[in-house]
Amino acid sequence: QQQVKQSPQSLIVQKGGIPIINCAYENTAFDYFPWYQQFPGKGPALLIAIRPDVSEKKEGRFTISFNKSAKQFSLHIMDSQPGDSATYFCAAPSEGTGSARQLTFGSGTQLTVLP
Amino acid sequence: SQTIHQWPATLVQPVGSPLSLECTVEGTSNPNLYWYRQAAGRGLQLLFYSVGIGQISSEVPQNLSASRPQDRQFILSSKKLLLSDSGFYLCAWGTFSSYNEQFFGPGTRLTVL
């Protein structure tokens, strides 16, 4: 069974800072590691994902770094803005029965960006 | 483009009452469908998933059940709600491909009193 450990639980940065959220997983059924962003009262939205034939993926101000040997991946938010304040979840793949592909989610990081 | 709908958006129910939450997906066929529960300030707990009509797998034994009467419809039910059933219920869809991209609906906030 997949386990995903996410840290920190909460994070406060000043506007323009670079918050970093880390995740560690135990095993992989296949290679796909997404990050989700969730605002209060809303469903999580897929933010960025990496397929680790590369060690880094960048989309706008969001970057995923992946270390396959260490079984770790992290999210960096460049030039963070107050609008980035949200809860962020990492996820790692796990194999379900009946051919369904599943994701195991981290416990979430509540990010606050101060103006 | 694909869209996912959930209703109702909010629900307040007494203990012991029945429950029915509905999720529908548009713009795709034969999706994998998932029900998650999120307790306040917590992560996402997978409750059920389905790879096709009438095919339901349960991840956590509990007071809830799920059904998939149509290809793009997923229903979460309970015969008698418990206080511990309160939470934010999320439906998600995904494709059967090499990667497990999942896309979430807007959620239903359930409060059991």
PDB file of C-alpha atoms in Angstrom:
ATOM      1  CA  GLN A   1       0.000   0.000   0.000  1.00  0.00           C
ATOM      2  CA  GLN A   2       1.334   3.401  -0.970  1.00  0.00           C
ATOM      3  CA  GLN A   3       2.207   5.902   1.772  1.00  0.00           C
ATOM      4  CA  VAL A   4       2.863   9.573   1.052  1.00  0.00           C
ATOM      5  CA  LYS A   5       4.408  11.845   3.667  1.00  0.00           C
ATOM      6  CA  GLN A   6       3.983  15.579   3.063  1.00  0.00           C
ATOM      7  CA  SER A   7       5.656  18.415   4.936  1.00  0.00           C
ATOM      8  CA  PRO A   8       5.317  20.978   6.326  1.00  0.00           C
ATOM      9  CA  GLN A   9       1.735  20.908   7.537  1.00  0.00           C
ATOM     10  CA  SER A  10       1.536  24.692   7.316  1.00  0.00           C
ATOM     11  CA  LEU A  11       3.717  27.408   5.856  1.00  0.00           C
ATOM     12  CA  ILE A  12       3.671  31.185   6.046  1.00  0.00           C
ATOM     13  CA  VAL A  13       5.763  33.311   3.695  1.00  0.00           C
ATOM     14  CA  GLN A  14       5.948  36.925   2.687  1.00  0.00           C
ATOM     15  CA  LYS A  15       4.867  38.018  -0.765  1.00  0.00           C
ATOM     16  CA  GLY A  16       7.680  37.299  -3.214  1.00  0.00           C
ATOM     17  CA  GLY A  17       9.063  34.452  -1.117  1.00  0.00           C
ATOM     18  CA  ILE A  18       9.635  30.916  -2.392  1.00  0.00           C
ATOM     19  CA  PRO A  19       7.650  28.366  -0.382  1.00  0.00           C
ATOM     20  CA  ILE A  20       8.812  24.769  -0.756  1.00  0.00           C
ATOM     21  CA  ILE A  21       6.594  21.777   0.007  1.00  0.00           C
ATOM     22  CA  ASN A  22       8.071  18.305   0.182  1.00  0.00           C
ATOM     23  CA  CYS A  23       6.659  14.830  -0.327  1.00  0.00           C
ATOM     24  CA  ALA A  24       8.128  11.361   0.085  1.00  0.00           C
ATOM     25  CA  TYR A  25       6.607   8.139  -1.214  1.00  0.00           C
ATOM     26  CA  GLU A  26       7.319   4.475  -0.588  1.00  0.00           C
ATOM     27  CA  ASN A  27       6.818   2.714  -3.910  1.00  0.00           C
ATOM     28  CA  THR A  28       5.505   3.340  -7.385  1.00  0.00           C
ATOM     29  CA  ALA A  29       3.120   1.403  -9.533  1.00  0.00           C
ATOM     30  CA  PHE A  30       3.864   3.790 -12.392  1.00  0.00           C
ATOM     31  CA  ASP A  31       5.412   7.186 -12.732  1.00  0.00           C
ATOM     32  CA  TYR A  32       3.122  10.142 -12.395  1.00  0.00           C
ATOM     33  CA  PHE A  33       3.262  12.618  -9.521  1.00  0.00           C
ATOM     34  CA  PRO A  34       0.708  15.448  -9.442  1.00  0.00           C
ATOM     35  CA  TRP A  35       0.187  18.428  -7.192  1.00  0.00           C
ATOM     36  CA  TYR A  36      -3.259  19.816  -6.435  1.00  0.00           C
ATOM     37  CA  GLN A  37      -4.287  23.243  -5.203  1.00  0.00           C
ATOM     38  CA  GLN A  38      -7.407  23.634  -3.095  1.00  0.00           C
ATOM     39  CA  PHE A  39      -9.111  26.835  -2.040  1.00  0.00           C
ATOM     40  CA  PRO A  40     -11.536  26.800   0.915  1.00  0.00           C
ATOM     41  CA  GLY A  41     -14.872  25.251   0.027  1.00  0.00           C
ATOM     42  CA  LYS A  42     -13.714  24.149  -3.429  1.00  0.00           C
ATOM     43  CA  GLY A  43     -12.601  20.881  -4.931  1.00  0.00           C
ATOM     44  CA  PRO A  44      -8.863  20.329  -5.497  1.00  0.00           C
ATOM     45  CA  ALA A  45      -7.618  21.464  -8.886  1.00  0.00           C
ATOM     46  CA  LEU A  46      -4.749  19.814 -10.722  1.00  0.00           C
ATOM     47  CA  LEU A  47      -1.907  22.323 -10.598  1.00  0.00           C
ATOM     48  CA  ILE A  48       1.109  20.607 -12.131  1.00  0.00           C
ATOM     49  CA  ALA A  49       2.333  17.056 -12.590  1.00  0.00           C
ATOM     50  CA  ILE A  50       5.609  15.377 -13.417  1.00  0.00           C
ATOM     51  CA  ARG A  51       6.322  12.166 -15.276  1.00  0.00           C
ATOM     52  CA  PRO A  52       9.796  11.376 -14.069  1.00  0.00           C
ATOM     53  CA  ASP A  53      11.627  10.889 -17.263  1.00  0.00           C
ATOM     54  CA  VAL A  54      12.736  14.374 -16.225  1.00  0.00           C
ATOM     55  CA  SER A  55      13.942  15.625 -12.845  1.00  0.00           C
ATOM     56  CA  GLU A  56      12.214  18.984 -13.022  1.00  0.00           C
ATOM     57  CA  LYS A  57       9.103  20.498 -14.555  1.00  0.00           C
ATOM     58  CA  LYS A  58       8.192  24.147 -14.598  1.00  0.00           C
ATOM     59  CA  GLU A  59       4.848  25.765 -15.391  1.00  0.00           C
ATOM     60  CA  GLY A  60       4.753  29.480 -14.819  1.00  0.00           C
ATOM     61  CA  ARG A  61       5.763  30.178 -11.238  1.00  0.00           C
ATOM     62  CA  PHE A  62       5.333  26.537 -10.155  1.00  0.00           C
ATOM     63  CA  THR A  63       8.166  24.004 -10.334  1.00  0.00           C
ATOM     64  CA  ILE A  64       8.267  20.331  -9.393  1.00  0.00           C
ATOM     65  CA  SER A  65      11.633  18.818  -8.547  1.00  0.00           C
ATOM     66  CA  PHE A  66      11.848  15.026  -8.525  1.00  0.00           C
ATOM     67  CA  ASN A  67      14.478  12.769  -6.982  1.00  0.00           C
ATOM     68  CA  LYS A  68      13.665   9.224  -8.018  1.00  0.00           C
ATOM     69  CA  SER A  69      16.485   7.551  -6.085  1.00  0.00           C
ATOM     70  CA  ALA A  70      15.413   9.260  -2.869  1.00  0.00           C
ATOM     71  CA  LYS A  71      11.705   8.752  -3.651  1.00  0.00           C
ATOM     72  CA  GLN A  72      11.032  12.410  -3.006  1.00  0.00           C
ATOM     73  CA  PHE A  73       9.476  15.272  -4.914  1.00  0.00           C
ATOM     74  CA  SER A  74       8.833  18.883  -4.048  1.00  0.00           C
ATOM     75  CA  LEU A  75       6.829  21.898  -5.173  1.00  0.00           C
ATOM     76  CA  HIS A  76       8.429  25.337  -5.387  1.00  0.00           C
ATOM     77  CA  ILE A  77       6.383  28.491  -5.893  1.00  0.00           C
ATOM     78  CA  MET A  78       8.445  31.352  -7.270  1.00  0.00           C
ATOM     79  CA  ASP A  79       7.524  34.960  -6.487  1.00  0.00           C
ATOM     80  CA  SER A  80       4.593  33.831  -4.334  1.00  0.00           C
ATOM     81  CA  GLN A  81       1.494  36.007  -4.225  1.00  0.00           C
ATOM     82  CA  PRO A  82      -1.349  36.336  -1.690  1.00  0.00           C
ATOM     83  CA  GLY A  83      -3.590  34.658  -4.268  1.00  0.00           C
ATOM     84  CA  ASP A  84      -1.454  31.511  -3.914  1.00  0.00           C
ATOM     85  CA  SER A  85      -2.741  31.088  -0.355  1.00  0.00           C
ATOM     86  CA  ALA A  86      -4.397  27.676  -0.436  1.00  0.00           C
ATOM     87  CA  THR A  87      -3.914  24.089   0.634  1.00  0.00           C
ATOM     88  CA  TYR A  88      -1.578  22.053  -1.543  1.00  0.00           C
ATOM     89  CA  PHE A  89      -1.680  18.276  -1.862  1.00  0.00           C
ATOM     90  CA  CYS A  90       0.878  16.013  -3.444  1.00  0.00           C
ATOM     91  CA  ALA A  91      -0.069  12.561  -4.681  1.00  0.00           C
ATOM     92  CA  ALA A  92       1.672   9.400  -5.751  1.00  0.00           C
ATOM     93  CA  PRO A  93       0.322   6.543  -7.841  1.00  0.00           C
ATOM     94  CA  SER A  94      -0.833   3.253  -6.428  1.00  0.00           C
ATOM     95  CA  GLU A  95      -2.336   0.252  -8.125  1.00  0.00           C
ATOM     96  CA  GLY A  96      -5.905  -0.558  -7.281  1.00  0.00           C
ATOM     97  CA  THR A  97      -7.740  -3.788  -7.967  1.00  0.00           C
ATOM     98  CA  GLY A  98      -9.870  -4.183 -11.066  1.00  0.00           C
ATOM     99  CA  SER A  99      -7.396  -2.230 -13.208  1.00  0.00           C
ATOM    100  CA  ALA A 100      -8.342   1.078 -11.609  1.00  0.00           C
ATOM    101  CA  ARG A 101      -5.445   3.420 -11.177  1.00  0.00           C
ATOM    102  CA  GLN A 102      -5.415   5.246  -7.893  1.00  0.00           C
ATOM    103  CA  LEU A 103      -3.649   8.140  -6.266  1.00  0.00           C
ATOM    104  CA  THR A 104      -2.586   8.260  -2.646  1.00  0.00           C
ATOM    105  CA  PHE A 105      -2.600  11.818  -1.353  1.00  0.00           C
ATOM    106  CA  GLY A 106      -0.380  13.550   1.144  1.00  0.00           C
ATOM    107  CA  SER A 107      -1.962  15.149   4.185  1.00  0.00           C
ATOM    108  CA  GLY A 108      -1.807  18.647   2.703  1.00  0.00           C
ATOM    109  CA  THR A 109       0.090  21.881   3.349  1.00  0.00           C
ATOM    110  CA  GLN A 110      -1.774  25.047   4.195  1.00  0.00           C
ATOM    111  CA  LEU A 111       0.124  27.908   2.593  1.00  0.00           C
ATOM    112  CA  THR A 112      -0.401  31.535   3.614  1.00  0.00           C
ATOM    113  CA  VAL A 113       1.297  34.280   1.609  1.00  0.00           C
ATOM    114  CA  LEU A 114       1.309  37.570   3.480  1.00  0.00           C
ATOM    115  CA  PRO A 115       0.936  40.797   1.471  1.00  0.00           C
TER     116      PRO A 115
ATOM    117  CA  SER B   1     -14.103  19.758 -22.758  1.00  0.00           C
ATOM    118  CA  GLN B   2     -14.902  17.637 -19.744  1.00  0.00           C
ATOM    119  CA  THR B   3     -16.891  18.876 -16.781  1.00  0.00           C
ATOM    120  CA  ILE B   4     -17.914  17.234 -13.536  1.00  0.00           C
ATOM    121  CA  HIS B   5     -20.959  18.154 -11.500  1.00  0.00           C
ATOM    122  CA  GLN B   6     -21.922  17.334  -7.931  1.00  0.00           C
ATOM    123  CA  TRP B   7     -25.109  18.039  -6.068  1.00  0.00           C
ATOM    124  CA  PRO B   8     -26.249  19.163  -3.727  1.00  0.00           C
ATOM    125  CA  ALA B   9     -23.518  21.657  -2.862  1.00  0.00           C
ATOM    126  CA  THR B  10     -24.411  21.633   0.827  1.00  0.00           C
ATOM    127  CA  LEU B  11     -26.572  19.342   2.914  1.00  0.00           C
ATOM    128  CA  VAL B  12     -27.586  19.253   6.557  1.00  0.00           C
ATOM    129  CA  GLN B  13     -29.105  15.985   7.687  1.00  0.00           C
ATOM    130  CA  PRO B  14     -30.137  14.497  11.052  1.00  0.00           C
ATOM    131  CA  VAL B  15     -28.475  11.393  12.425  1.00  0.00           C
ATOM    132  CA  GLY B  16     -30.208   8.262  11.173  1.00  0.00           C
ATOM    133  CA  SER B  17     -31.522   9.817   7.968  1.00  0.00           C
ATOM    134  CA  PRO B  18     -30.675   8.484   4.489  1.00  0.00           C
ATOM    135  CA  LEU B  19     -28.208  10.080   2.090  1.00  0.00           C
ATOM    136  CA  SER B  20     -27.872  10.335  -1.645  1.00  0.00           C
ATOM    137  CA  LEU B  21     -25.140  12.381  -3.317  1.00  0.00           C
ATOM    138  CA  GLU B  22     -24.873  12.490  -7.076  1.00  0.00           C
ATOM    139  CA  CYS B  23     -21.976  13.045  -9.433  1.00  0.00           C
ATOM    140  CA  THR B  24     -22.107  13.287 -13.208  1.00  0.00           C
ATOM    141  CA  VAL B  25     -19.378  13.755 -15.775  1.00  0.00           C
ATOM    142  CA  GLU B  26     -19.748  15.291 -19.223  1.00  0.00           C
ATOM    143  CA  GLY B  27     -17.491  15.221 -22.233  1.00  0.00           C
ATOM    144  CA  THR B  28     -15.862  11.831 -21.754  1.00  0.00           C
ATOM    145  CA  SER B  29     -16.856   8.192 -21.944  1.00  0.00           C
ATOM    146  CA  ASN B  30     -16.040   5.206 -19.741  1.00  0.00           C
ATOM    147  CA  PRO B  31     -14.211   7.238 -17.103  1.00  0.00           C
ATOM    148  CA  ASN B  32     -12.863   5.863 -13.860  1.00  0.00           C
ATOM    149  CA  LEU B  33     -14.926   7.452 -11.096  1.00  0.00           C
ATOM    150  CA  TYR B  34     -13.958   8.064  -7.488  1.00  0.00           C
ATOM    151  CA  TRP B  35     -15.571   9.194  -4.233  1.00  0.00           C
ATOM    152  CA  TYR B  36     -13.342  10.838  -1.633  1.00  0.00           C
ATOM    153  CA  ARG B  37     -14.095  12.259   1.779  1.00  0.00           C
ATOM    154  CA  GLN B  38     -12.204  15.146   3.296  1.00  0.00           C
ATOM    155  CA  ALA B  39     -12.583  15.874   7.002  1.00  0.00           C
ATOM    156  CA  ALA B  40     -12.040  19.467   8.137  1.00  0.00           C
ATOM    157  CA  GLY B  41      -8.379  20.425   7.739  1.00  0.00           C
ATOM    158  CA  ARG B  42      -7.446  16.928   6.657  1.00  0.00           C
ATOM    159  CA  GLY B  43      -6.364  15.056   3.561  1.00  0.00           C
ATOM    160  CA  LEU B  44      -8.321  13.082   1.026  1.00  0.00           C
ATOM    161  CA  GLN B  45      -9.598   9.636   1.912  1.00  0.00           C
ATOM    162  CA  LEU B  46     -10.616   7.398  -0.991  1.00  0.00           C
ATOM    163  CA  LEU B  47     -13.977   5.773  -0.285  1.00  0.00           C
ATOM    164  CA  PHE B  48     -15.019   4.072  -3.535  1.00  0.00           C
ATOM    165  CA  TYR B  49     -13.934   3.802  -7.128  1.00  0.00           C
ATOM    166  CA  SER B  50     -15.488   2.397 -10.261  1.00  0.00           C
ATOM    167  CA  VAL B  51     -14.061   1.313 -13.599  1.00  0.00           C
ATOM    168  CA  GLY B  52     -17.422   0.748 -15.270  1.00  0.00           C
ATOM    169  CA  ILE B  53     -21.196   0.517 -14.906  1.00  0.00           C
ATOM    170  CA  GLY B  54     -22.129  -1.592 -11.905  1.00  0.00           C
ATOM    171  CA  GLN B  55     -18.485  -2.117 -10.899  1.00  0.00           C
ATOM    172  CA  ILE B  56     -17.738  -0.687  -7.474  1.00  0.00           C
ATOM    173  CA  SER B  57     -14.702  -1.208  -5.265  1.00  0.00           C
ATOM    174  CA  SER B  58     -14.682  -0.101  -1.653  1.00  0.00           C
ATOM    175  CA  GLU B  59     -11.533   1.114  -0.010  1.00  0.00           C
ATOM    176  CA  VAL B  60     -12.793   1.693   3.517  1.00  0.00           C
ATOM    177  CA  PRO B  61     -15.492  -0.321   5.318  1.00  0.00           C
ATOM    178  CA  GLN B  62     -18.081   2.117   6.572  1.00  0.00           C
ATOM    179  CA  ASN B  63     -21.653   3.238   6.683  1.00  0.00           C
ATOM    180  CA  LEU B  64     -21.682   4.276   3.023  1.00  0.00           C
ATOM    181  CA  SER B  65     -22.268   2.604  -0.321  1.00  0.00           C
ATOM    182  CA  ALA B  66     -21.810   3.643  -3.941  1.00  0.00           C
ATOM    183  CA  SER B  67     -23.495   2.805  -7.207  1.00  0.00           C
ATOM    184  CA  ARG B  68     -22.861   3.521 -10.873  1.00  0.00           C
ATOM    185  CA  PRO B  69     -26.137   3.115 -12.745  1.00  0.00           C
ATOM    186  CA  GLN B  70     -24.884   4.857 -15.902  1.00  0.00           C
ATOM    187  CA  ASP B  71     -21.490   5.326 -17.514  1.00  0.00           C
ATOM    188  CA  ARG B  72     -21.054   8.900 -16.319  1.00  0.00           C
ATOM    189  CA  GLN B  73     -23.101   8.844 -13.119  1.00  0.00           C
ATOM    190  CA  PHE B  74     -21.799   7.951  -9.683  1.00  0.00           C
ATOM    191  CA  ILE B  75     -23.945   7.959  -6.547  1.00  0.00           C
ATOM    192  CA  LEU B  76     -22.929   7.864  -2.895  1.00  0.00           C
ATOM    193  CA  SER B  77     -25.568   6.619  -0.468  1.00  0.00           C
ATOM    194  CA  SER B  78     -26.244   5.767   3.113  1.00  0.00           C
ATOM    195  CA  LYS B  79     -29.286   4.207   4.759  1.00  0.00           C
ATOM    196  CA  LYS B  80     -28.627   5.787   8.162  1.00  0.00           C
ATOM    197  CA  LEU B  81     -26.205   8.649   8.640  1.00  0.00           C
ATOM    198  CA  LEU B  82     -23.847   8.857  11.599  1.00  0.00           C
ATOM    199  CA  LEU B  83     -22.318  11.971  13.115  1.00  0.00           C
ATOM    200  CA  SER B  84     -18.938  10.767  11.847  1.00  0.00           C
ATOM    201  CA  ASP B  85     -20.211  10.922   8.253  1.00  0.00           C
ATOM    202  CA  SER B  86     -19.930  14.718   8.294  1.00  0.00           C
ATOM    203  CA  GLY B  87     -17.343  16.049   5.881  1.00  0.00           C
ATOM    204  CA  PHE B  88     -16.619  17.345   2.416  1.00  0.00           C
ATOM    205  CA  TYR B  89     -17.397  14.726  -0.236  1.00  0.00           C
ATOM    206  CA  LEU B  90     -15.559  14.929  -3.506  1.00  0.00           C
ATOM    207  CA  CYS B  91     -16.190  13.086  -6.726  1.00  0.00           C
ATOM    208  CA  ALA B  92     -13.398  12.729  -9.256  1.00  0.00           C
ATOM    209  CA  TRP B  93     -13.009  11.243 -12.713  1.00  0.00           C
ATOM    210  CA  GLY B  94      -9.958   9.870 -14.423  1.00  0.00           C
ATOM    211  CA  THR B  95      -8.967   8.140 -17.624  1.00  0.00           C
ATOM    212  CA  PHE B  96      -7.734   4.607 -17.983  1.00  0.00           C
ATOM    213  CA  SER B  97      -4.333   5.395 -19.367  1.00  0.00           C
ATOM    214  CA  SER B  98      -0.724   5.058 -18.430  1.00  0.00           C
ATOM    215  CA  TYR B  99      -1.101   7.923 -16.004  1.00  0.00           C
ATOM    216  CA  ASN B 100      -3.692   8.434 -13.346  1.00  0.00           C
ATOM    217  CA  GLU B 101      -4.785  11.999 -13.880  1.00  0.00           C
ATOM    218  CA  GLN B 102      -7.797  12.699 -11.718  1.00  0.00           C
ATOM    219  CA  PHE B 103     -10.063  15.722 -11.898  1.00  0.00           C
ATOM    220  CA  PHE B 104     -12.264  16.733  -9.014  1.00  0.00           C
ATOM    221  CA  GLY B 105     -15.766  18.102  -8.816  1.00  0.00           C
ATOM    222  CA  PRO B 106     -16.811  21.079  -6.675  1.00  0.00           C
ATOM    223  CA  GLY B 107     -17.713  18.903  -3.684  1.00  0.00           C
ATOM    224  CA  THR B 108     -20.665  18.495  -1.320  1.00  0.00           C
ATOM    225  CA  ARG B 109     -20.447  19.770   2.243  1.00  0.00           C
ATOM    226  CA  LEU B 110     -22.386  17.332   4.463  1.00  0.00           C
ATOM    227  CA  THR B 111     -23.212  18.164   8.064  1.00  0.00           C
ATOM    228  CA  VAL B 112     -24.862  15.493  10.172  1.00  0.00           C
ATOM    229  CA  LEU B 113     -26.547  16.820  13.308  1.00  0.00           C
TER     230      LEU B 113
END
